Coordinates of C-alpha atoms and ligand atoms in Angstrom, one line a residue:
X1 CA 88.4 107.3 116.2
X2 CA 90.4 104.2 115.8
X3 CA 92.2 105.1 118.9
X4 CA 89.0 105.9 120.8
X5 CA 87.6 102.4 119.7
X6 CA 90.7 100.5 120.6
X7 CA 90.7 102.1 124.2
X8 CA 87.0 101.2 124.5
X9 CA 87.7 97.7 123.4
X10 CA 90.7 97.5 126.0
X11 CA 88.4 98.6 128.9
X12 CA 85.8 95.8 127.8
X13 CA 88.9 93.0 127.9
X14 CA 89.8 94.3 131.2
X15 CA 86.3 94.3 132.6
X16 CA 85.8 90.8 131.0
X17 CA 88.8 89.5 132.5
X18 CA 88.0 90.5 136.0
X19 CA 84.3 89.5 136.1
X20 CA 84.6 86.1 134.0
X21 CA 88.2 85.2 133.7
X22 CA 87.9 84.9 129.9
X23 CA 90.8 86.2 127.9
X24 CA 89.4 86.9 124.5
X25 CA 91.7 85.2 121.9
X26 CA 92.2 85.6 118.3
X27 CA 93.8 83.1 115.9
X28 CA 95.4 84.6 112.7
X29 CA 96.3 82.5 110.0
X30 CA 98.7 83.6 107.1
X31 CA 99.3 81.4 104.2
X32 CA 102.5 82.3 102.2
X33 CA 104.7 85.4 102.0
X34 CA 102.6 87.9 100.5
X35 CA 104.3 91.3 101.7
X36 CA 101.1 93.4 102.0
X37 CA 99.3 90.5 103.9
X38 CA 102.5 90.3 106.3
X39 CA 102.2 94.1 107.1
X40 CA 98.3 93.8 107.8
X41 CA 98.7 90.6 109.8
X42 CA 101.6 92.5 111.8
X43 CA 99.3 95.4 112.5
X44 CA 96.6 93.2 113.5
X45 CA 98.6 91.4 116.1
X46 CA 100.2 94.4 117.3
X47 CA 96.7 95.9 118.1
X48 CA 95.5 92.7 119.8
X49 CA 98.5 93.3 122.0
X50 CA 97.7 96.8 122.8
X51 CA 94.1 95.8 123.7
X52 CA 95.1 92.9 125.9
X53 CA 93.6 90.4 123.3
X54 CA 95.6 87.1 123.1
X55 CA 96.8 86.5 119.6
X56 CA 97.9 83.1 118.2
X57 CA 99.7 83.4 114.9
X58 CA 99.8 80.4 112.5
X59 CA 102.2 81.4 109.8
X60 CA 102.0 78.5 107.0
X61 CA 104.5 78.0 104.2
X62 CA 103.0 79.0 100.6
X63 CA 103.1 75.2 99.6
X64 CA 100.5 74.5 102.4
X65 CA 97.7 72.2 101.2
X66 CA 94.0 73.1 101.4
X67 CA 93.5 69.8 103.5
X68 CA 96.0 70.9 105.9
X69 CA 94.6 74.4 106.2
X70 CA 91.0 72.9 106.6
X71 CA 92.5 70.8 109.5
X72 CA 93.9 73.6 111.3
X73 CA 90.6 75.6 111.0
X74 CA 88.8 72.4 112.5
X75 CA 91.1 72.3 115.5
X76 CA 90.6 76.0 116.1
X77 CA 86.9 75.6 115.8
X78 CA 86.9 73.0 118.5
X79 CA 89.4 74.8 120.7
X80 CA 87.1 76.6 123.4
X81 CA 90.0 79.0 124.3
X82 CA 90.0 80.4 120.6
X83 CA 87.1 83.1 120.1
X84 CA 88.0 84.3 116.6
X85 CA 89.6 83.0 113.6
X86 CA 90.9 85.2 110.7
X87 CA 92.3 83.7 107.7
X88 CA 94.3 86.5 105.9
X89 CA 93.4 87.0 102.0
X90 CA 94.2 86.5 99.4
X91 CA 95.4 82.9 99.8
X92 CA 97.8 81.5 97.4
X93 CA 96.7 80.1 94.1
X94 CA 95.4 76.6 94.5
X95 CA 93.7 76.9 97.6
X96 CA 89.9 77.6 97.4
X97 CA 89.2 80.6 99.6
X98 CA 85.4 79.9 99.6
X99 CA 85.9 76.5 101.0
X100 CA 88.4 77.8 103.6
X101 CA 86.0 80.5 104.8
X102 CA 83.1 78.1 104.7
X103 CA 85.0 76.0 107.2
X104 CA 85.4 78.7 109.9
X105 CA 82.6 78.3 112.7
X106 CA 80.4 81.4 112.0
X107 CA 80.4 82.2 115.8
X108 CA 84.2 82.6 115.4
X109 CA 84.2 84.3 112.0
X110 CA 85.5 87.7 113.1
X111 CA 85.9 88.8 109.5
X112 CA 82.2 88.2 108.8
X113 CA 82.9 86.3 105.6
X114 CA 81.1 83.1 106.2
X115 CA 78.2 82.5 104.3
X116 CA 76.0 82.2 107.4
X117 CA 77.2 85.7 108.5
X118 CA 76.9 87.2 105.0
X119 CA 73.3 86.0 105.1
X120 CA 72.5 87.6 108.2
X121 CA 73.8 90.8 107.1
X122 CA 71.7 90.7 104.0
X123 CA 68.5 89.9 105.9
X124 CA 69.4 92.4 108.6
X125 CA 69.7 90.1 111.4
X126 CA 72.5 89.9 114.0
X127 CA 75.8 88.6 113.1
X128 CA 79.5 89.4 112.8
X129 CA 80.0 92.1 110.3
X130 CA 83.0 92.5 108.1
X131 CA 85.7 94.9 109.7
X132 CA 86.3 97.3 106.9
X133 CA 82.5 98.1 106.1
X134 CA 82.0 98.4 109.9
X135 CA 84.9 101.0 110.2
X136 CA 83.3 102.9 107.1
X137 CA 80.0 103.1 109.0
X138 CA 81.6 104.4 112.1
X139 CA 83.5 107.0 110.2
X140 CA 80.2 107.8 108.3
X141 CA 78.2 108.1 111.5
X142 CA 80.8 110.6 113.1
X143 CA 79.7 113.3 110.4
X144 CA 76.2 112.1 109.5
X145 CA 73.2 112.1 111.8
X146 CA 70.5 111.0 109.4
X147 CA 71.1 108.6 106.7
X148 CA 67.6 108.2 105.6
X149 CA 67.2 108.9 101.9
X150 CA 70.6 109.9 101.3
X151 CA 72.2 108.9 98.0
X152 CA 75.1 106.7 98.5
X153 CA 77.3 105.4 95.6
X154 CA 79.7 102.4 96.3
X155 CA 82.4 102.0 93.7
X156 CA 83.7 98.4 94.0
X157 CA 81.7 95.1 94.3
X158 CA 84.1 93.0 96.4
X159 CA 82.8 90.6 99.2
X160 CA 85.2 92.3 101.6
X161 CA 84.1 95.8 101.1
X162 CA 81.7 96.8 98.3
X163 CA 79.0 94.5 98.8
X164 CA 78.7 94.4 102.8
X165 CA 79.1 98.2 103.0
X166 CA 76.3 98.5 100.5
X167 CA 73.9 96.4 102.7
X168 CA 74.9 98.4 105.7
X169 CA 74.1 101.7 103.9
X170 CA 70.9 100.1 102.7
X171 CA 70.0 99.0 106.4
X172 CA 70.2 102.7 107.2
X173 CA 67.6 103.4 104.5
X174 CA 70.0 105.0 102.1
X175 CA 69.5 104.7 98.4
X176 CA 72.5 102.6 97.5
X177 CA 73.9 102.3 93.9
X178 CA 76.6 99.7 93.6
X179 CA 79.0 100.3 90.7
X180 CA 82.4 99.3 89.7
X181 CA 85.3 99.8 87.3
X182 CA 83.2 98.8 84.3
X183 CA 80.1 100.7 85.1
X184 CA 79.0 103.0 82.1
X185 CA 78.7 106.7 83.0
X186 CA 80.4 106.1 86.4
X187 CA 81.2 109.8 86.8
X188 CA 77.6 110.9 86.3
X189 CA 76.5 108.2 88.9
X190 CA 79.0 109.3 91.3
X191 CA 78.0 113.0 90.8
X192 CA 74.4 112.2 92.3
X193 CA 76.1 111.0 95.6
X194 CA 75.8 112.4 99.0
X195 CA 78.1 109.7 100.1
X196 CA 80.7 108.0 98.1
X197 CA 82.6 104.6 99.2
X198 CA 85.3 103.7 97.0
X199 CA 87.0 100.7 97.0
X200 CA 88.2 99.8 93.4
X201 CA 92.0 99.5 93.7
X202 CA 92.5 102.1 91.3
X203 CA 94.6 105.0 92.2
X204 CA 93.3 108.5 91.7
X205 CA 90.0 107.0 90.0
X206 CA 87.6 109.4 91.7
X207 CA 88.4 113.1 90.5
X208 CA 87.3 116.3 91.9
X209 CA 84.6 117.0 89.3
X210 CA 83.0 113.6 90.0
X211 CA 82.0 114.6 93.6
X212 CA 79.4 117.0 94.5
X213 CA 80.1 119.9 97.0
X214 CA 79.6 118.7 100.5
X215 CA 79.5 115.1 99.7
X216 CA 81.2 112.8 102.3
X217 CA 83.7 110.6 100.8
X218 CA 85.2 107.3 102.3
X219 CA 88.3 106.1 100.4
X220 CA 89.1 102.5 101.2
X221 CA 91.8 102.2 98.3
X222 CA 95.2 101.4 99.3
X223 CA 97.7 101.5 96.2
X224 CA 101.3 101.5 96.1
X225 CA 102.4 103.9 93.3
X226 CA 105.9 104.9 92.1
X227 CA 106.1 109.0 92.0
X228 CA 107.8 111.0 89.2
X229 CA 110.8 111.1 91.3
X230 CA 111.1 107.5 91.6
X231 CA 109.8 107.3 95.3
X232 CA 107.1 104.5 96.4
X233 CA 104.1 106.1 98.1
X234 CA 100.7 104.9 99.2
X235 CA 97.7 106.4 97.7
X236 CA 94.0 105.9 97.6
X237 CA 91.3 105.6 95.1
X238 CA 90.7 109.4 95.1
X239 CA 92.7 112.5 93.6
X240 CA 92.4 113.7 97.3
X241 CA 94.0 117.1 96.3
X242 CA 91.0 117.7 94.1
X243 CA 88.4 117.0 96.8
X244 CA 88.6 120.2 98.9
X245 CA 84.7 120.7 98.2
X246 CA 83.8 117.3 99.9
X247 CA 82.6 118.0 103.4
X248 CA 84.7 115.1 104.7
X249 CA 87.2 112.7 103.1
X250 CA 89.2 110.0 104.8
X251 CA 93.0 110.2 104.3
X252 CA 95.2 107.2 102.7
X253 CA 97.1 106.0 104.5
X254 CA 95.7 106.4 108.2
X255 CA 91.8 106.6 107.5
X256 CA 89.9 103.5 106.9
X257 CA 92.9 101.0 107.7
X258 CA 93.2 101.7 111.4
X259 CA 89.4 101.7 111.7
X260 CA 89.4 98.1 110.1
X261 CA 91.9 96.8 112.6
X262 CA 90.0 98.4 115.8
X263 CA 86.7 96.9 114.4
X264 CA 88.6 93.5 114.2
X265 CA 89.3 93.8 118.0
X266 CA 85.7 94.9 118.8
X267 CA 84.4 91.7 116.8
X268 CA 86.9 89.4 118.8
X269 CA 85.5 90.7 122.1
X270 CA 82.0 90.5 120.8
X271 CA 82.6 86.7 119.7
X272 CA 84.3 85.9 123.0
X273 CA 81.2 87.3 125.0
X274 CA 78.7 85.5 122.8
X275 CA 80.4 82.3 123.2
X276 CA 80.8 82.7 126.8
X277 CA 77.2 84.0 127.0
X278 CA 78.2 87.5 128.5
X279 CA 75.9 90.2 127.7
Ligands
GUN301 N1 92.5 91.0 103.0 C1 92.3 92.2 102.8 N2 91.2 92.7 103.6 C2 91.1 91.8 104.3 C3 90.2 91.6 105.4 O1 89.6 92.6 106.0 N3 90.4 90.3 106.2 C4 91.1 89.3 105.7 N4 91.1 88.2 106.4 N5 91.8 89.4 104.6 C5 91.8 90.6 103.9

């Protein structure tokens, strides 16, 4: 699905270039040397290249001041050749992420983290939607025709995944329960779910006996663990080997992650078209 979406975005980029000479451009800002963030940013930039989207990398030292970062964002906001701005999170201690995200022009906010886009999502109006939740919805739509009235349990309450995915599911007229790692009776709540979206950052949290037969499970977790034999391995938030009775389960790695990247490309082209008033 991620490949199909990336191919569609590539076609869109080519059509846009021939019709309007607009080259969708994404500015990616990475502050510091967080190893996971470096991997994610590398993937995003490689995906842009594949789709014909121009990427501009801004790799800043971990000691960069908040003022310098805000100045860079202002510069990118004012640059008509930049259509999308992404600040990779987390930011180093001492930088107020909220203040940084607030500064991004909502029209260029391809992560959908600006309060204006968060507000639009919460009121069901048109705005840029965060990439991981968007990818989760596309995955769910591939196996579910009618969402109305389904019981959805979201585990995780982050601004990046839990809250926005809950709003998207609510917009499809699901009955949504937002839970988290401290929720009392979590297993019993999850057992009621037709759809489980887990983004808790807790390896193996969702066990087989938590999930009813036929449920659809989206595992957003990505945890690095050390195996009994001392090898490092990436695992999700589900005990996936116990979930054979689910009707569908996303793998980790290779499930939600590639969809997030593909949705970022789609959001960038969407932002470029909107800024250039292309339908
Ligand atoms: N860090 C973890 N997920 C994300 C994401 O979707 N966007 C950004 N900018 N940072 C992240």
